[in-house]
Short mmCIF file of C-alpha atoms in Angstrom, two decimals:
data_model
loop_
_atom_site.label_atom_id
_atom_site.label_comp_id
_atom_site.label_asym_id
_atom_site.label_seq_id
_atom_site.Cartn_x
_atom_site.Cartn_y
_atom_site.Cartn_z
CA ALA A 1 101.04 88.04 97.58
CA GLN A 2 99.26 90.64 99.65
CA SER A 3 99.80 94.32 98.93
CA VAL A 4 98.43 97.78 99.50
CA ALA A 5 98.73 100.74 97.16
CA GLN A 6 98.36 104.37 98.08
CA PRO A 7 98.57 106.09 94.71
CA GLU A 8 99.07 109.62 96.03
CA ASP A 9 102.25 110.52 97.90
CA GLN A 10 100.83 113.94 98.76
CA VAL A 11 97.33 115.35 99.16
CA ASN A 12 96.65 119.02 99.75
CA VAL A 13 93.24 120.31 100.79
CA ALA A 14 91.91 123.60 102.09
CA GLU A 15 90.67 123.75 105.65
CA GLY A 16 86.94 123.09 105.79
CA ASN A 17 86.87 121.18 102.52
CA PRO A 18 86.23 117.45 102.30
CA LEU A 19 89.26 115.21 102.03
CA THR A 20 89.88 111.82 100.50
CA VAL A 21 92.98 109.66 100.84
CA LYS A 22 92.97 106.71 98.47
CA CYS A 23 93.86 103.10 99.10
CA THR A 24 93.57 99.96 97.00
CA TYR A 25 94.53 96.48 98.04
CA SER A 26 95.30 93.06 96.66
CA VAL A 27 94.85 89.97 98.80
CA SER A 28 94.09 86.31 98.37
CA GLY A 29 91.18 85.86 100.72
CA ASN A 30 88.90 88.08 102.74
CA PRO A 31 90.59 91.35 103.70
CA TYR A 32 90.60 93.15 106.99
CA LEU A 33 91.41 96.80 106.29
CA PHE A 34 92.81 99.48 108.56
CA TRP A 35 93.79 103.13 108.49
CA TYR A 36 96.52 104.61 110.67
CA VAL A 37 97.85 108.14 111.13
CA GLN A 38 101.43 109.05 111.96
CA TYR A 39 102.71 112.34 113.33
CA PRO A 40 106.41 113.28 113.11
CA ASN A 41 108.70 111.07 115.20
CA ARG A 42 105.78 109.09 116.55
CA GLY A 43 104.38 105.63 116.05
CA LEU A 44 101.24 104.90 114.09
CA GLN A 45 97.86 105.57 115.66
CA PHE A 46 94.84 103.46 114.76
CA LEU A 47 91.97 105.38 113.12
CA LEU A 48 89.45 102.80 111.93
CA LYS A 49 88.96 99.33 110.54
CA TYR A 50 86.71 97.36 108.24
CA ILE A 51 86.12 93.74 109.07
CA THR A 52 82.63 92.92 107.82
CA GLY A 53 79.18 94.45 107.62
CA ASP A 54 78.45 98.00 106.54
CA ASN A 55 80.77 99.23 103.84
CA LEU A 56 81.02 102.66 105.49
CA VAL A 57 82.94 102.60 108.74
CA LYS A 58 83.43 105.48 111.12
CA GLY A 59 86.50 106.06 113.24
CA SER A 60 88.37 108.53 115.36
CA TYR A 61 88.51 112.30 114.84
CA GLY A 62 85.58 112.36 112.41
CA PHE A 63 87.24 110.11 109.82
CA GLU A 64 85.36 107.48 107.90
CA ALA A 65 86.23 105.02 105.16
CA GLU A 66 84.30 103.21 102.49
CA PHE A 67 85.01 99.61 101.57
CA ASN A 68 84.37 98.79 97.92
CA LYS A 69 84.87 95.13 97.18
CA SER A 70 84.46 95.37 93.42
CA GLN A 71 87.09 98.09 93.17
CA THR A 72 89.22 96.60 95.96
CA SER A 73 89.42 100.02 97.53
CA PHE A 74 89.20 101.44 101.03
CA HIS A 75 89.39 105.23 100.74
CA LEU A 76 89.65 107.40 103.83
CA LYS A 77 87.37 110.42 104.00
CA LYS A 78 86.44 113.35 106.19
CA PRO A 79 83.68 115.84 105.44
CA SER A 80 85.54 118.91 106.71
CA ALA A 81 89.33 118.98 107.03
CA LEU A 82 91.17 120.59 109.94
CA VAL A 83 94.70 121.94 109.94
CA SER A 84 95.45 119.48 112.73
CA ASP A 85 94.64 116.61 110.34
CA SER A 86 97.93 117.29 108.56
CA ALA A 87 99.96 114.10 108.99
CA LEU A 88 101.05 110.91 107.26
CA TYR A 89 98.31 108.35 106.64
CA PHE A 90 98.81 104.64 106.11
CA CYS A 91 96.41 102.04 104.83
CA ALA A 92 96.96 98.44 105.93
CA VAL A 93 95.48 95.07 105.09
CA ARG A 94 95.46 91.76 106.87
CA VAL A 95 94.15 88.55 105.40
CA ALA A 96 91.46 86.99 107.52
CA THR A 97 93.44 83.77 107.80
CA GLY A 98 96.82 85.40 108.42
CA ASN A 99 98.68 87.35 111.08
CA GLN A 100 100.75 89.83 109.07
CA PHE A 101 99.63 93.37 108.44
CA TYR A 102 100.75 94.84 105.12
CA PHE A 103 101.12 98.59 104.87
CA GLY A 104 101.02 101.03 101.99
CA THR A 105 103.76 103.58 101.43
CA GLY A 106 101.76 106.35 103.03
CA THR A 107 100.10 109.58 101.93
CA SER A 108 101.17 112.92 103.33
CA LEU A 109 98.11 115.08 103.96
CA THR A 110 98.49 118.83 104.23
CA VAL A 111 95.49 120.92 105.22
CA ILE A 112 95.99 124.52 104.18
CA PRO A 113 94.55 127.21 106.46
CA ASP B 1 96.21 100.80 129.13
CA THR B 2 99.58 102.51 129.32
CA GLY B 3 100.37 101.95 125.68
CA VAL B 4 103.30 100.28 123.96
CA SER B 5 106.64 101.49 125.26
CA GLN B 6 109.91 101.36 123.32
CA ASN B 7 113.41 102.13 124.53
CA PRO B 8 115.59 103.84 123.67
CA ARG B 9 113.88 106.48 121.53
CA HIS B 10 117.07 107.19 119.65
CA LYS B 11 120.25 105.22 119.16
CA ILE B 12 123.36 106.34 117.32
CA THR B 13 125.98 103.67 116.78
CA LYS B 14 129.05 103.07 114.72
CA ARG B 15 129.04 100.56 111.92
CA GLY B 16 129.93 97.12 113.16
CA GLN B 17 128.57 97.58 116.67
CA ASN B 18 125.72 95.57 118.13
CA VAL B 19 122.53 97.24 119.31
CA THR B 20 119.53 96.04 121.29
CA PHE B 21 116.08 97.60 121.49
CA ARG B 22 113.36 96.84 124.00
CA CYS B 23 109.59 96.82 123.60
CA ASP B 24 107.02 96.60 126.39
CA PRO B 25 103.61 95.84 124.89
CA ILE B 26 100.22 96.61 126.37
CA SER B 27 100.02 94.26 129.31
CA GLU B 28 97.12 92.06 128.23
CA HIS B 29 98.29 91.78 124.61
CA ASN B 30 99.71 88.41 123.66
CA ARG B 31 100.72 89.28 120.09
CA LEU B 32 103.81 91.35 119.45
CA TYR B 33 105.19 92.58 116.15
CA TRP B 34 108.40 94.27 115.04
CA TYR B 35 108.40 96.51 111.99
CA ARG B 36 111.04 98.65 110.31
CA GLN B 37 110.23 101.96 108.67
CA THR B 38 112.50 104.01 106.44
CA LEU B 39 111.85 107.52 105.19
CA GLY B 40 109.05 107.68 102.68
CA GLN B 41 108.03 104.08 103.20
CA GLY B 42 105.39 102.25 105.12
CA PRO B 43 106.24 99.90 107.96
CA GLU B 44 107.93 96.69 106.79
CA PHE B 45 107.20 93.50 108.70
CA LEU B 46 110.16 91.92 110.49
CA THR B 47 108.80 89.35 112.90
CA TYR B 48 105.81 88.33 115.02
CA PHE B 49 105.35 86.63 118.40
CA GLN B 50 102.35 85.01 119.96
CA ASN B 51 103.13 84.87 123.65
CA GLU B 52 106.76 83.70 123.79
CA ALA B 53 106.71 81.85 120.48
CA GLN B 54 108.19 83.52 117.41
CA LEU B 55 105.70 82.40 114.77
CA GLU B 56 106.75 84.36 111.71
CA LYS B 57 109.92 85.96 110.49
CA SER B 58 110.36 87.95 107.32
CA ARG B 59 112.43 86.29 104.63
CA LEU B 60 114.04 89.67 104.15
CA LEU B 61 115.38 89.61 107.69
CA SER B 62 119.13 89.23 107.79
CA ASP B 63 120.77 86.67 110.07
CA ARG B 64 122.22 89.65 111.91
CA PHE B 65 118.75 90.37 113.31
CA SER B 66 117.34 88.38 116.21
CA ALA B 67 114.31 88.92 118.40
CA GLU B 68 113.22 87.35 121.64
CA ARG B 69 110.23 87.43 123.91
CA PRO B 70 111.35 85.10 126.70
CA LYS B 71 108.43 85.34 129.09
CA GLY B 72 105.74 86.40 126.70
CA SER B 73 105.82 89.97 127.96
CA PHE B 74 108.53 92.37 126.79
CA SER B 75 110.57 91.74 123.66
CA THR B 76 114.06 92.64 122.51
CA LEU B 77 115.36 93.14 118.99
CA GLU B 78 119.11 92.81 118.51
CA ILE B 79 121.06 93.82 115.45
CA GLN B 80 124.60 92.48 115.26
CA ARG B 81 127.40 94.07 113.23
CA THR B 82 125.27 97.02 112.24
CA GLU B 83 125.48 98.44 108.74
CA GLN B 84 124.53 101.87 107.45
CA GLY B 85 121.57 100.31 105.67
CA ASP B 86 120.13 99.37 109.06
CA SER B 87 119.44 103.02 109.79
CA ALA B 88 115.67 103.24 110.19
CA MET B 89 112.85 103.60 112.66
CA TYR B 90 112.13 100.30 114.41
CA LEU B 91 108.52 100.03 115.48
CA CYS B 92 106.97 97.62 117.91
CA ALA B 93 103.25 96.88 117.97
CA SER B 94 101.00 94.65 120.00
CA SER B 95 97.49 93.29 119.73
CA SER B 96 95.19 90.94 121.55
CA ILE B 97 94.29 87.50 120.28
CA ASN B 98 91.30 87.60 122.58
CA ARG B 99 89.69 90.52 120.79
CA VAL B 100 88.53 89.58 117.33
CA ASN B 101 90.29 91.53 114.63
CA SER B 102 92.20 93.64 117.10
CA PRO B 103 94.19 96.39 115.37
CA LEU B 104 97.87 96.90 116.02
CA HIS B 105 98.82 99.34 118.76
CA PHE B 106 102.20 100.91 118.02
CA GLY B 107 104.90 102.33 120.22
CA ASN B 108 106.71 105.53 119.27
CA GLY B 109 109.61 103.62 117.84
CA THR B 110 113.38 103.55 118.19
CA ARG B 111 115.23 105.58 115.62
CA LEU B 112 118.56 103.96 114.77
CA THR B 113 121.35 105.87 113.05
CA VAL B 114 124.41 103.92 111.99
CA THR B 115 127.42 106.10 111.23
#
């Protein structure tokens, strides 16, 4: 079975500090990995994806993520957090041979001014 | 690209009533997904269409739920005899089979409250 784990329900970080939101996955096959952000009463917005190639991928709004195959992780990072980054973040995985996207339970990020 | 559109944004209904939601995907997208999201949880897969064909359906999906995509464009999700446990945000997403590894593009959802 495919699954995604986001071990932290809540992450707090001071504005200007680096942030990390953690994600680990379990799939049978090659994973395609995605990060989404959700603002209150809105749908999910795509941030970035890892398909193949460089383990460090860059996405929207200055976010990046690092794929680590040995640790089955895909942590989201940003060098300098903004208050406007405060939102709910979801990691998702899709098996290369499948069509379903599996989502984690989300991590609420709060950037403190 | 006008984005994925979902209607209505909110629906309040009494237990036992039927409800129907509509999703208009991005026009060139041939894949369409329905997800359900409850508070504190990530989106849960319900069903998936490629063009007009419903290719996958969650085993967790009750027989009271049905989805259609008759012309391969918009889709409807109907819930019959609603129950309080159906209260959730229903999200629609689309993607393109023609773009390798296309991510999902989500609408803003329909929030259902069953009283």
